[in-house]
Amino acid sequence: MIKPDGVQRGHVGEIISRFEKKGMVMKALKTYQCPKAVAEEHYQDLSSKPFFGDLVNYICSGPVVAMIWEGPGVVKSARLLIGATNPLESAPGTIRGDLAVEVGRNVIHGSDSVESAEREIELWFGDKAGC
Ligand code: ATP
Ligand code: MG
């Protein structure tokens, strides 16, 4: 998912291009104004963190671009393309390493396991998403 800062800063095309160049196949894409309840459920594992409220407000601060990508080892491979959570620690050449400086504005989300991806696809693209 390209987060609101990635969309607002005009990085959608570049990010999609990086995934395509790697050889992944796009299966679905939509722009989406995330309701608070969806953001809270998406990041439910982090609900006890002090930054949780700011994180939910950030994800809901503007449209995101939600995507489903397919390919061999795609979850792990996507996380490598995305880079470490804190952009100050993300390697140059990764999306966050090249495009971000703040952990609270780190441009893109990637599912951290196949199970998370299945849960998130249902949350973002299933009936609950509302579009
Ligand atoms: P994401 O789930 O967004 O792909 P991630 O898996 O790399 O990121 P998580 O630990 O799941 O990292 O954290 C989710 C998001 O919460 C981060 O991408 C970041 O936007 C925010 N976040 C994480 N740690 C902090 C922090 N210490 N301060 C502020 N925001 C944070
Ligand atoms: Mg995560």
Short mmCIF file of N, CA, C and O and ligand atoms in Angstrom, two decimals:
data_model
loop_
_atom_site.label_atom_id
_atom_site.label_comp_id
_atom_site.label_asym_id
_atom_site.label_seq_id
_atom_site.Cartn_x
_atom_site.Cartn_y
_atom_site.Cartn_z
N MET A 1 0.83 -1.18 0.00
CA MET A 1 0.00 0.00 0.00
C MET A 1 0.88 1.25 0.00
O MET A 1 1.75 1.38 0.85
N ILE A 2 0.67 2.11 -0.99
CA ILE A 2 1.39 3.38 -0.99
C ILE A 2 0.63 4.31 -0.05
O ILE A 2 -0.57 4.54 -0.20
N LYS A 3 1.33 4.79 0.97
CA LYS A 3 0.71 5.59 2.03
C LYS A 3 0.44 7.01 1.53
O LYS A 3 0.95 7.41 0.47
N PRO A 4 -0.35 7.79 2.29
CA PRO A 4 -0.75 9.12 1.79
C PRO A 4 0.42 10.01 1.39
O PRO A 4 0.32 10.75 0.40
N ASP A 5 1.54 9.94 2.10
CA ASP A 5 2.68 10.81 1.72
C ASP A 5 3.27 10.39 0.38
O ASP A 5 3.66 11.25 -0.43
N GLY A 6 3.30 9.09 0.12
CA GLY A 6 3.80 8.60 -1.17
C GLY A 6 2.93 9.05 -2.32
O GLY A 6 3.41 9.41 -3.40
N VAL A 7 1.60 9.05 -2.08
CA VAL A 7 0.66 9.49 -3.12
C VAL A 7 0.81 11.00 -3.32
O VAL A 7 0.97 11.49 -4.46
N GLN A 8 0.79 11.76 -2.21
CA GLN A 8 0.84 13.23 -2.31
C GLN A 8 2.14 13.71 -2.95
O GLN A 8 2.16 14.71 -3.66
N ARG A 9 3.24 13.00 -2.71
CA ARG A 9 4.54 13.41 -3.25
C ARG A 9 4.79 12.91 -4.67
O ARG A 9 5.85 13.13 -5.24
N GLY A 10 3.80 12.20 -5.22
CA GLY A 10 3.88 11.81 -6.63
C GLY A 10 4.78 10.62 -6.90
O GLY A 10 5.39 10.52 -7.97
N HIS A 11 4.85 9.69 -5.94
CA HIS A 11 5.73 8.53 -6.11
C HIS A 11 5.02 7.26 -6.58
O HIS A 11 5.63 6.18 -6.62
N VAL A 12 3.73 7.36 -6.91
CA VAL A 12 2.96 6.16 -7.27
C VAL A 12 3.59 5.45 -8.48
O VAL A 12 3.85 4.25 -8.45
N GLY A 13 3.85 6.20 -9.53
CA GLY A 13 4.40 5.61 -10.76
C GLY A 13 5.74 4.95 -10.52
O GLY A 13 5.99 3.83 -10.96
N GLU A 14 6.62 5.64 -9.80
CA GLU A 14 7.95 5.08 -9.54
C GLU A 14 7.87 3.79 -8.73
O GLU A 14 8.59 2.82 -9.00
N ILE A 15 7.01 3.78 -7.72
CA ILE A 15 6.91 2.59 -6.86
C ILE A 15 6.35 1.41 -7.66
O ILE A 15 6.90 0.30 -7.60
N ILE A 16 5.31 1.64 -8.43
CA ILE A 16 4.76 0.56 -9.25
C ILE A 16 5.83 0.05 -10.22
O ILE A 16 6.01 -1.14 -10.41
N SER A 17 6.58 0.96 -10.78
CA SER A 17 7.62 0.59 -11.73
C SER A 17 8.68 -0.31 -11.09
O SER A 17 9.16 -1.27 -11.69
N ARG A 18 9.05 0.00 -9.85
CA ARG A 18 10.06 -0.83 -9.17
C ARG A 18 9.55 -2.26 -8.98
O ARG A 18 10.30 -3.22 -9.15
N PHE A 19 8.28 -2.41 -8.62
CA PHE A 19 7.71 -3.76 -8.46
C PHE A 19 7.64 -4.48 -9.82
O PHE A 19 7.95 -5.66 -9.92
N GLU A 20 7.23 -3.74 -10.83
CA GLU A 20 7.13 -4.36 -12.17
C GLU A 20 8.51 -4.79 -12.67
O GLU A 20 8.66 -5.89 -13.22
N LYS A 21 9.51 -3.92 -12.48
CA LYS A 21 10.86 -4.25 -12.96
C LYS A 21 11.40 -5.50 -12.27
O LYS A 21 12.13 -6.28 -12.87
N LYS A 22 11.03 -5.69 -11.00
CA LYS A 22 11.47 -6.88 -10.27
C LYS A 22 10.87 -8.14 -10.86
O LYS A 22 11.45 -9.22 -10.77
N GLY A 23 9.70 -8.00 -11.49
CA GLY A 23 9.07 -9.16 -12.12
C GLY A 23 7.78 -9.60 -11.45
O GLY A 23 7.23 -10.65 -11.76
N MET A 24 7.31 -8.78 -10.50
CA MET A 24 6.04 -9.11 -9.85
C MET A 24 4.87 -8.74 -10.76
O MET A 24 5.00 -7.87 -11.62
N VAL A 25 3.75 -9.39 -10.52
CA VAL A 25 2.58 -9.16 -11.37
C VAL A 25 1.47 -8.50 -10.55
O VAL A 25 1.09 -9.01 -9.49
N MET A 26 0.98 -7.38 -11.05
CA MET A 26 -0.09 -6.68 -10.34
C MET A 26 -1.43 -7.38 -10.58
O MET A 26 -1.81 -7.61 -11.73
N LYS A 27 -2.12 -7.71 -9.50
CA LYS A 27 -3.41 -8.39 -9.61
C LYS A 27 -4.59 -7.46 -9.32
O LYS A 27 -5.71 -7.71 -9.75
N ALA A 28 -4.34 -6.40 -8.55
CA ALA A 28 -5.42 -5.44 -8.24
C ALA A 28 -4.79 -4.14 -7.77
O ALA A 28 -3.68 -4.14 -7.23
N LEU A 29 -5.54 -3.05 -8.00
CA LEU A 29 -5.08 -1.73 -7.55
C LEU A 29 -6.29 -0.83 -7.36
O LEU A 29 -7.22 -0.86 -8.16
N LYS A 30 -6.28 -0.05 -6.30
CA LYS A 30 -7.33 0.97 -6.17
C LYS A 30 -6.84 2.12 -5.31
O LYS A 30 -6.02 1.93 -4.40
N THR A 31 -7.32 3.33 -5.58
CA THR A 31 -7.13 4.42 -4.65
C THR A 31 -8.23 4.30 -3.61
O THR A 31 -9.34 3.83 -3.90
N TYR A 32 -7.93 4.70 -2.41
CA TYR A 32 -8.84 4.40 -1.31
C TYR A 32 -8.64 5.41 -0.20
O TYR A 32 -7.50 5.63 0.27
N GLN A 33 -9.71 6.07 0.22
CA GLN A 33 -9.66 6.93 1.41
C GLN A 33 -9.99 6.03 2.60
O GLN A 33 -11.12 5.64 2.80
N CYS A 34 -8.99 5.70 3.35
CA CYS A 34 -9.12 4.67 4.39
C CYS A 34 -9.94 5.17 5.58
O CYS A 34 -9.59 6.16 6.20
N PRO A 35 -11.02 4.47 5.93
CA PRO A 35 -11.77 4.84 7.14
C PRO A 35 -10.94 4.48 8.38
O PRO A 35 -10.14 3.55 8.34
N LYS A 36 -11.17 5.22 9.46
CA LYS A 36 -10.40 5.01 10.69
C LYS A 36 -10.47 3.54 11.16
O LYS A 36 -9.46 2.96 11.57
N ALA A 37 -11.64 2.94 11.06
CA ALA A 37 -11.81 1.57 11.56
C ALA A 37 -10.93 0.58 10.79
O ALA A 37 -10.40 -0.37 11.37
N VAL A 38 -10.78 0.81 9.49
CA VAL A 38 -9.93 -0.09 8.67
C VAL A 38 -8.46 0.10 9.06
O VAL A 38 -7.71 -0.88 9.22
N ALA A 39 -8.03 1.34 9.24
CA ALA A 39 -6.64 1.59 9.64
C ALA A 39 -6.36 0.98 11.01
O ALA A 39 -5.29 0.38 11.24
N GLU A 40 -7.31 1.11 11.92
CA GLU A 40 -7.12 0.54 13.27
C GLU A 40 -7.02 -0.98 13.21
O GLU A 40 -6.19 -1.59 13.90
N GLU A 41 -7.84 -1.59 12.37
CA GLU A 41 -7.78 -3.05 12.26
C GLU A 41 -6.49 -3.49 11.54
O GLU A 41 -5.86 -4.47 11.91
N HIS A 42 -6.13 -2.74 10.52
CA HIS A 42 -4.91 -3.06 9.77
C HIS A 42 -3.70 -3.12 10.69
O HIS A 42 -2.87 -4.02 10.60
N TYR A 43 -3.58 -2.12 11.58
CA TYR A 43 -2.42 -2.04 12.47
C TYR A 43 -2.77 -2.48 13.89
O TYR A 43 -2.16 -2.01 14.85
N GLN A 44 -3.71 -3.43 14.03
CA GLN A 44 -4.18 -3.83 15.37
C GLN A 44 -3.04 -4.34 16.27
O GLN A 44 -3.07 -4.12 17.48
N ASP A 45 -2.03 -4.97 15.68
CA ASP A 45 -0.91 -5.49 16.48
C ASP A 45 -0.12 -4.38 17.17
O ASP A 45 0.63 -4.64 18.10
N LEU A 46 -0.27 -3.16 16.68
CA LEU A 46 0.49 -2.03 17.23
C LEU A 46 -0.37 -1.14 18.13
O LEU A 46 0.06 -0.05 18.51
N SER A 47 -1.55 -1.63 18.49
CA SER A 47 -2.51 -0.74 19.19
C SER A 47 -2.02 -0.27 20.55
O SER A 47 -2.48 0.75 21.06
N SER A 48 -1.05 -0.99 21.15
CA SER A 48 -0.55 -0.56 22.46
C SER A 48 0.63 0.42 22.34
O SER A 48 1.11 0.94 23.34
N LYS A 49 1.08 0.67 21.13
CA LYS A 49 2.25 1.54 20.94
C LYS A 49 1.86 3.02 21.12
O LYS A 49 0.74 3.42 20.77
N PRO A 50 2.79 3.81 21.65
CA PRO A 50 2.46 5.23 21.89
C PRO A 50 2.15 6.00 20.60
O PRO A 50 1.44 7.00 20.63
N PHE A 51 2.67 5.51 19.45
CA PHE A 51 2.46 6.23 18.18
C PHE A 51 1.22 5.74 17.43
O PHE A 51 0.96 6.19 16.31
N PHE A 52 0.44 4.84 18.05
CA PHE A 52 -0.69 4.23 17.31
C PHE A 52 -1.69 5.27 16.79
O PHE A 52 -2.11 5.21 15.63
N GLY A 53 -2.06 6.23 17.64
CA GLY A 53 -3.03 7.25 17.21
C GLY A 53 -2.51 8.07 16.04
O GLY A 53 -3.24 8.30 15.06
N ASP A 54 -1.25 8.47 16.12
CA ASP A 54 -0.64 9.24 15.02
C ASP A 54 -0.57 8.39 13.75
O ASP A 54 -0.79 8.90 12.64
N LEU A 55 -0.28 7.10 13.91
CA LEU A 55 -0.18 6.19 12.76
C LEU A 55 -1.53 6.08 12.04
O LEU A 55 -1.60 6.19 10.81
N VAL A 56 -2.59 5.90 12.81
CA VAL A 56 -3.93 5.79 12.22
C VAL A 56 -4.31 7.11 11.52
O VAL A 56 -4.81 7.10 10.38
N ASN A 57 -4.03 8.24 12.18
CA ASN A 57 -4.34 9.54 11.56
C ASN A 57 -3.55 9.74 10.26
O ASN A 57 -4.08 10.26 9.28
N TYR A 58 -2.32 9.30 10.27
CA TYR A 58 -1.46 9.41 9.07
C TYR A 58 -2.04 8.58 7.92
O TYR A 58 -2.19 9.09 6.79
N ILE A 59 -2.40 7.34 8.19
CA ILE A 59 -2.91 6.47 7.12
C ILE A 59 -4.23 7.01 6.56
O ILE A 59 -4.54 6.83 5.38
N CYS A 60 -4.99 7.71 7.41
CA CYS A 60 -6.29 8.24 6.97
C CYS A 60 -6.19 9.68 6.48
O CYS A 60 -7.22 10.31 6.19
N SER A 61 -4.98 10.24 6.40
CA SER A 61 -4.83 11.67 6.10
C SER A 61 -5.03 12.02 4.64
O SER A 61 -5.05 13.21 4.28
N GLY A 62 -5.16 11.03 3.78
CA GLY A 62 -5.37 11.26 2.35
C GLY A 62 -5.49 9.92 1.67
O GLY A 62 -5.33 8.88 2.32
N PRO A 63 -5.77 9.94 0.37
CA PRO A 63 -5.93 8.66 -0.32
C PRO A 63 -4.64 7.83 -0.32
O PRO A 63 -3.55 8.38 -0.42
N VAL A 64 -4.82 6.53 -0.22
CA VAL A 64 -3.71 5.59 -0.38
C VAL A 64 -3.93 4.85 -1.70
O VAL A 64 -5.01 4.92 -2.29
N VAL A 65 -2.89 4.15 -2.16
CA VAL A 65 -3.05 3.25 -3.32
C VAL A 65 -2.81 1.82 -2.81
O VAL A 65 -1.69 1.47 -2.44
N ALA A 66 -3.90 1.06 -2.72
CA ALA A 66 -3.82 -0.33 -2.25
C ALA A 66 -3.60 -1.24 -3.44
O ALA A 66 -4.22 -1.04 -4.50
N MET A 67 -2.71 -2.20 -3.28
CA MET A 67 -2.37 -3.09 -4.41
C MET A 67 -2.21 -4.52 -3.93
O MET A 67 -1.83 -4.77 -2.79
N ILE A 68 -2.49 -5.44 -4.86
CA ILE A 68 -2.18 -6.86 -4.64
C ILE A 68 -1.16 -7.25 -5.70
O ILE A 68 -1.40 -7.06 -6.90
N TRP A 69 -0.03 -7.77 -5.25
CA TRP A 69 1.04 -8.21 -6.16
C TRP A 69 1.27 -9.70 -5.99
O TRP A 69 1.23 -10.22 -4.87
N GLU A 70 1.57 -10.35 -7.11
CA GLU A 70 1.78 -11.79 -7.11
C GLU A 70 3.17 -12.11 -7.68
O GLU A 70 3.65 -11.37 -8.54
N GLY A 71 3.77 -13.20 -7.20
CA GLY A 71 5.05 -13.62 -7.75
C GLY A 71 5.75 -14.55 -6.78
O GLY A 71 5.35 -14.65 -5.62
N PRO A 72 6.83 -15.20 -7.21
CA PRO A 72 7.56 -16.12 -6.34
C PRO A 72 8.12 -15.36 -5.13
O PRO A 72 8.80 -14.34 -5.30
N GLY A 73 7.81 -15.84 -3.95
CA GLY A 73 8.35 -15.22 -2.72
C GLY A 73 8.00 -13.76 -2.59
O GLY A 73 8.78 -12.97 -2.05
N VAL A 74 6.84 -13.37 -3.08
CA VAL A 74 6.55 -11.94 -3.24
C VAL A 74 6.54 -11.17 -1.92
O VAL A 74 6.96 -10.01 -1.87
N VAL A 75 6.10 -11.81 -0.83
CA VAL A 75 6.01 -11.07 0.44
C VAL A 75 7.41 -10.66 0.89
O VAL A 75 7.67 -9.49 1.19
N LYS A 76 8.32 -11.63 0.91
CA LYS A 76 9.69 -11.34 1.36
C LYS A 76 10.39 -10.40 0.39
O LYS A 76 11.08 -9.45 0.78
N SER A 77 10.20 -10.67 -0.88
CA SER A 77 10.85 -9.87 -1.91
C SER A 77 10.38 -8.40 -1.85
O SER A 77 11.17 -7.47 -1.96
N ALA A 78 9.08 -8.21 -1.63
CA ALA A 78 8.54 -6.85 -1.54
C ALA A 78 9.12 -6.13 -0.33
O ALA A 78 9.46 -4.94 -0.40
N ARG A 79 9.24 -6.84 0.80
CA ARG A 79 9.81 -6.20 2.00
C ARG A 79 11.25 -5.78 1.75
O ARG A 79 11.70 -4.76 2.26
N LEU A 80 11.99 -6.57 0.96
CA LEU A 80 13.37 -6.19 0.63
C LEU A 80 13.41 -4.95 -0.26
O LEU A 80 14.24 -4.07 -0.08
N LEU A 81 12.50 -4.89 -1.22
CA LEU A 81 12.43 -3.70 -2.09
C LEU A 81 12.04 -2.47 -1.28
O LEU A 81 12.50 -1.36 -1.56
N ILE A 82 11.16 -2.67 -0.28
CA ILE A 82 10.65 -1.55 0.52
C ILE A 82 11.72 -1.00 1.47
O ILE A 82 11.86 0.20 1.63
N GLY A 83 12.47 -1.89 2.11
CA GLY A 83 13.51 -1.45 3.04
C GLY A 83 13.04 -1.39 4.48
O GLY A 83 11.86 -1.56 4.79
N ALA A 84 13.99 -1.12 5.37
CA ALA A 84 13.72 -1.13 6.81
C ALA A 84 12.67 -0.08 7.19
O ALA A 84 12.51 0.93 6.50
N THR A 85 11.98 -0.35 8.31
CA THR A 85 10.87 0.52 8.75
C THR A 85 11.30 1.98 8.88
O THR A 85 10.59 2.88 8.45
N ASN A 86 12.44 2.19 9.54
CA ASN A 86 12.93 3.56 9.74
C ASN A 86 13.78 3.96 8.53
O ASN A 86 14.84 3.39 8.31
N PRO A 87 13.32 4.94 7.76
CA PRO A 87 14.04 5.30 6.53
C PRO A 87 15.49 5.72 6.76
O PRO A 87 16.30 5.65 5.84
N LEU A 88 15.81 6.12 7.99
CA LEU A 88 17.20 6.48 8.26
C LEU A 88 18.08 5.23 8.32
O LEU A 88 19.31 5.32 8.28
N GLU A 89 17.43 4.07 8.45
CA GLU A 89 18.17 2.80 8.47
C GLU A 89 17.93 1.95 7.22
O GLU A 89 18.50 0.87 7.08
N SER A 90 17.09 2.42 6.32
CA SER A 90 16.81 1.66 5.09
C SER A 90 17.98 1.86 4.14
O SER A 90 18.46 2.98 3.96
N ALA A 91 18.39 0.76 3.51
CA ALA A 91 19.53 0.86 2.59
C ALA A 91 19.20 1.73 1.38
O ALA A 91 18.07 1.71 0.89
N PRO A 92 20.17 2.50 0.90
CA PRO A 92 20.00 3.19 -0.37
C PRO A 92 19.64 2.16 -1.46
O PRO A 92 20.16 1.05 -1.44
N GLY A 93 18.75 2.55 -2.35
CA GLY A 93 18.30 1.60 -3.38
C GLY A 93 16.95 1.00 -3.03
O GLY A 93 16.26 0.50 -3.91
N THR A 94 16.60 1.02 -1.74
CA THR A 94 15.25 0.58 -1.37
C THR A 94 14.30 1.77 -1.49
O THR A 94 14.73 2.94 -1.54
N ILE A 95 13.01 1.47 -1.50
CA ILE A 95 12.01 2.54 -1.67
C ILE A 95 12.11 3.53 -0.51
O ILE A 95 12.22 4.74 -0.70
N ARG A 96 12.09 3.01 0.71
CA ARG A 96 12.18 3.93 1.86
C ARG A 96 13.56 4.57 1.95
O ARG A 96 13.68 5.74 2.33
N GLY A 97 14.59 3.81 1.61
CA GLY A 97 15.95 4.35 1.66
C GLY A 97 16.15 5.50 0.69
O GLY A 97 16.90 6.43 0.96
N ASP A 98 15.44 5.46 -0.43
CA ASP A 98 15.60 6.50 -1.46
C ASP A 98 14.61 7.64 -1.32
O ASP A 98 14.88 8.76 -1.77
N LEU A 99 13.43 7.37 -0.73
CA LEU A 99 12.34 8.34 -0.83
C LEU A 99 11.85 8.92 0.49
O LEU A 99 10.91 9.72 0.49
N ALA A 100 12.42 8.50 1.62
CA ALA A 100 11.85 8.95 2.90
C ALA A 100 12.93 9.23 3.93
O ALA A 100 14.06 8.74 3.83
N VAL A 101 12.57 10.03 4.92
CA VAL A 101 13.50 10.32 6.03
C VAL A 101 12.86 10.12 7.41
O VAL A 101 13.55 10.13 8.42
N GLU A 102 11.53 9.98 7.47
CA GLU A 102 10.84 9.90 8.77
C GLU A 102 10.12 8.57 8.92
O GLU A 102 9.39 8.16 7.99
N VAL A 103 10.25 7.94 10.09
CA VAL A 103 9.57 6.67 10.31
C VAL A 103 8.05 6.83 10.26
O VAL A 103 7.33 5.93 9.83
N GLY A 104 7.58 7.98 10.66
CA GLY A 104 6.13 8.24 10.64
C GLY A 104 5.61 8.71 9.29
O GLY A 104 4.44 9.06 9.15
N ARG A 105 6.49 8.76 8.29
CA ARG A 105 6.12 9.15 6.91
C ARG A 105 6.97 8.31 5.97
O ARG A 105 7.78 8.85 5.21
N ASN A 106 6.78 6.99 6.02
CA ASN A 106 7.72 6.12 5.32
C ASN A 106 7.17 5.52 4.02
O ASN A 106 7.57 4.46 3.58
N VAL A 107 6.22 6.23 3.41
CA VAL A 107 5.84 6.09 1.99
C VAL A 107 5.04 4.85 1.62
O VAL A 107 4.15 4.93 0.78
N ILE A 108 5.35 3.70 2.23
CA ILE A 108 4.74 2.46 1.73
C ILE A 108 4.63 1.44 2.84
O ILE A 108 5.46 1.41 3.76
N HIS A 109 3.60 0.62 2.75
CA HIS A 109 3.42 -0.53 3.63
C HIS A 109 3.57 -1.81 2.81
O HIS A 109 3.11 -1.86 1.66
N GLY A 110 4.18 -2.84 3.42
CA GLY A 110 4.18 -4.16 2.81
C GLY A 110 3.82 -5.21 3.84
O GLY A 110 4.30 -5.15 4.98
N SER A 111 2.99 -6.17 3.47
CA SER A 111 2.60 -7.24 4.38
C SER A 111 3.84 -7.99 4.87
O SER A 111 4.78 -8.21 4.10
N ASP A 112 3.84 -8.39 6.15
CA ASP A 112 5.05 -9.01 6.72
C ASP A 112 5.04 -10.53 6.69
O ASP A 112 6.01 -11.17 7.11
N SER A 113 3.96 -11.16 6.21
CA SER A 113 3.90 -12.63 6.08
C SER A 113 2.76 -12.96 5.12
O SER A 113 1.91 -12.09 4.82
N VAL A 114 2.74 -14.19 4.64
CA VAL A 114 1.65 -14.60 3.75
C VAL A 114 0.31 -14.52 4.49
O VAL A 114 -0.69 -14.06 3.94
N GLU A 115 0.33 -14.90 5.77
CA GLU A 115 -0.91 -14.84 6.57
C GLU A 115 -1.38 -13.38 6.68
O GLU A 115 -2.57 -13.09 6.54
N SER A 116 -0.47 -12.47 6.96
CA SER A 116 -0.84 -11.05 7.04
C SER A 116 -1.39 -10.57 5.69
O SER A 116 -2.37 -9.83 5.63
N ALA A 117 -0.75 -11.00 4.61
CA ALA A 117 -1.21 -10.58 3.28
C ALA A 117 -2.64 -11.04 3.04
O ALA A 117 -3.48 -10.26 2.56
N GLU A 118 -2.94 -12.27 3.43
CA GLU A 118 -4.30 -12.79 3.22
C GLU A 118 -5.30 -11.99 4.04
O GLU A 118 -6.38 -11.60 3.58
N ARG A 119 -4.93 -11.70 5.29
CA ARG A 119 -5.81 -10.92 6.17
C ARG A 119 -6.00 -9.51 5.60
O ARG A 119 -7.11 -8.99 5.55
N GLU A 120 -4.92 -8.90 5.14
CA GLU A 120 -4.98 -7.52 4.65
C GLU A 120 -5.73 -7.42 3.31
O GLU A 120 -6.45 -6.45 3.08
N ILE A 121 -5.58 -8.42 2.46
CA ILE A 121 -6.32 -8.41 1.18
C ILE A 121 -7.82 -8.44 1.47
O ILE A 121 -8.60 -7.71 0.86
N GLU A 122 -8.21 -9.26 2.44
CA GLU A 122 -9.63 -9.32 2.80
C GLU A 122 -10.09 -7.98 3.38
O GLU A 122 -11.16 -7.47 3.05
N LEU A 123 -9.25 -7.40 4.23
CA LEU A 123 -9.62 -6.13 4.87
C LEU A 123 -9.72 -4.99 3.85
O LEU A 123 -10.65 -4.19 3.89
N TRP A 124 -8.77 -4.91 2.93
CA TRP A 124 -8.68 -3.77 2.00
C TRP A 124 -9.50 -3.97 0.72
O TRP A 124 -9.92 -3.00 0.10
N PHE A 125 -9.70 -5.22 0.33
CA PHE A 125 -10.40 -5.47 -0.94
C PHE A 125 -11.69 -6.25 -0.76
O PHE A 125 -12.44 -6.44 -1.72
N GLY A 126 -11.98 -6.76 0.44
CA GLY A 126 -13.20 -7.53 0.68
C GLY A 126 -14.40 -6.61 0.90
O GLY A 126 -14.32 -5.39 0.74
N ASP A 127 -15.52 -7.21 1.31
CA ASP A 127 -16.78 -6.47 1.47
C ASP A 127 -16.67 -5.32 2.46
O ASP A 127 -17.25 -4.26 2.29
N LYS A 128 -15.85 -5.55 3.53
CA LYS A 128 -15.73 -4.55 4.59
C LYS A 128 -15.17 -3.22 4.08
O LYS A 128 -15.44 -2.16 4.64
N ALA A 129 -14.34 -3.30 3.03
CA ALA A 129 -13.69 -2.09 2.52
C ALA A 129 -14.72 -1.12 1.94
O ALA A 129 -14.48 0.08 1.86
N GLY A 130 -15.84 -1.64 1.51
CA GLY A 130 -16.94 -0.78 1.07
C GLY A 130 -16.79 -0.24 -0.34
O GLY A 130 -17.56 0.63 -0.75
N CYS A 131 -15.80 -0.68 -1.11
CA CYS A 131 -15.69 -0.28 -2.51
C CYS A 131 -14.76 -1.21 -3.24
O CYS A 131 -14.03 -1.97 -2.61
P1 ATP B 1 4.39 -1.30 7.61
O1 ATP B 1 3.58 -2.27 8.45
O2 ATP B 1 3.77 0.06 7.50
O3 ATP B 1 4.78 -1.91 6.30
P2 ATP B 1 6.77 -2.12 8.98
O4 ATP B 1 6.20 -3.50 8.88
O5 ATP B 1 8.12 -1.87 8.40
O6 ATP B 1 5.78 -1.04 8.37
P3 ATP B 1 5.75 -1.94 11.66
O7 ATP B 1 6.50 -2.30 12.88
O8 ATP B 1 4.67 -2.84 11.19
O9 ATP B 1 6.83 -1.67 10.51
O10 ATP B 1 5.17 -0.47 11.90
C1 ATP B 1 4.07 0.00 11.16
C2 ATP B 1 4.24 1.47 10.89
O11 ATP B 1 4.18 2.18 12.13
C3 ATP B 1 5.58 1.87 10.29
O12 ATP B 1 5.64 1.71 8.91
C4 ATP B 1 5.68 3.32 10.69
O13 ATP B 1 4.92 4.15 9.78
C5 ATP B 1 4.99 3.32 12.05
N1 ATP B 1 6.01 3.27 13.11
C6 ATP B 1 6.71 2.18 13.47
N2 ATP B 1 7.56 2.47 14.49
C7 ATP B 1 7.36 3.79 14.74
C8 ATP B 1 7.93 4.72 15.68
N3 ATP B 1 8.87 4.35 16.55
N4 ATP B 1 7.47 6.00 15.66
C9 ATP B 1 6.50 6.39 14.78
N5 ATP B 1 5.94 5.57 13.87
C10 ATP B 1 6.36 4.30 13.86
MG MG B 2 4.24 -3.95 9.48
#
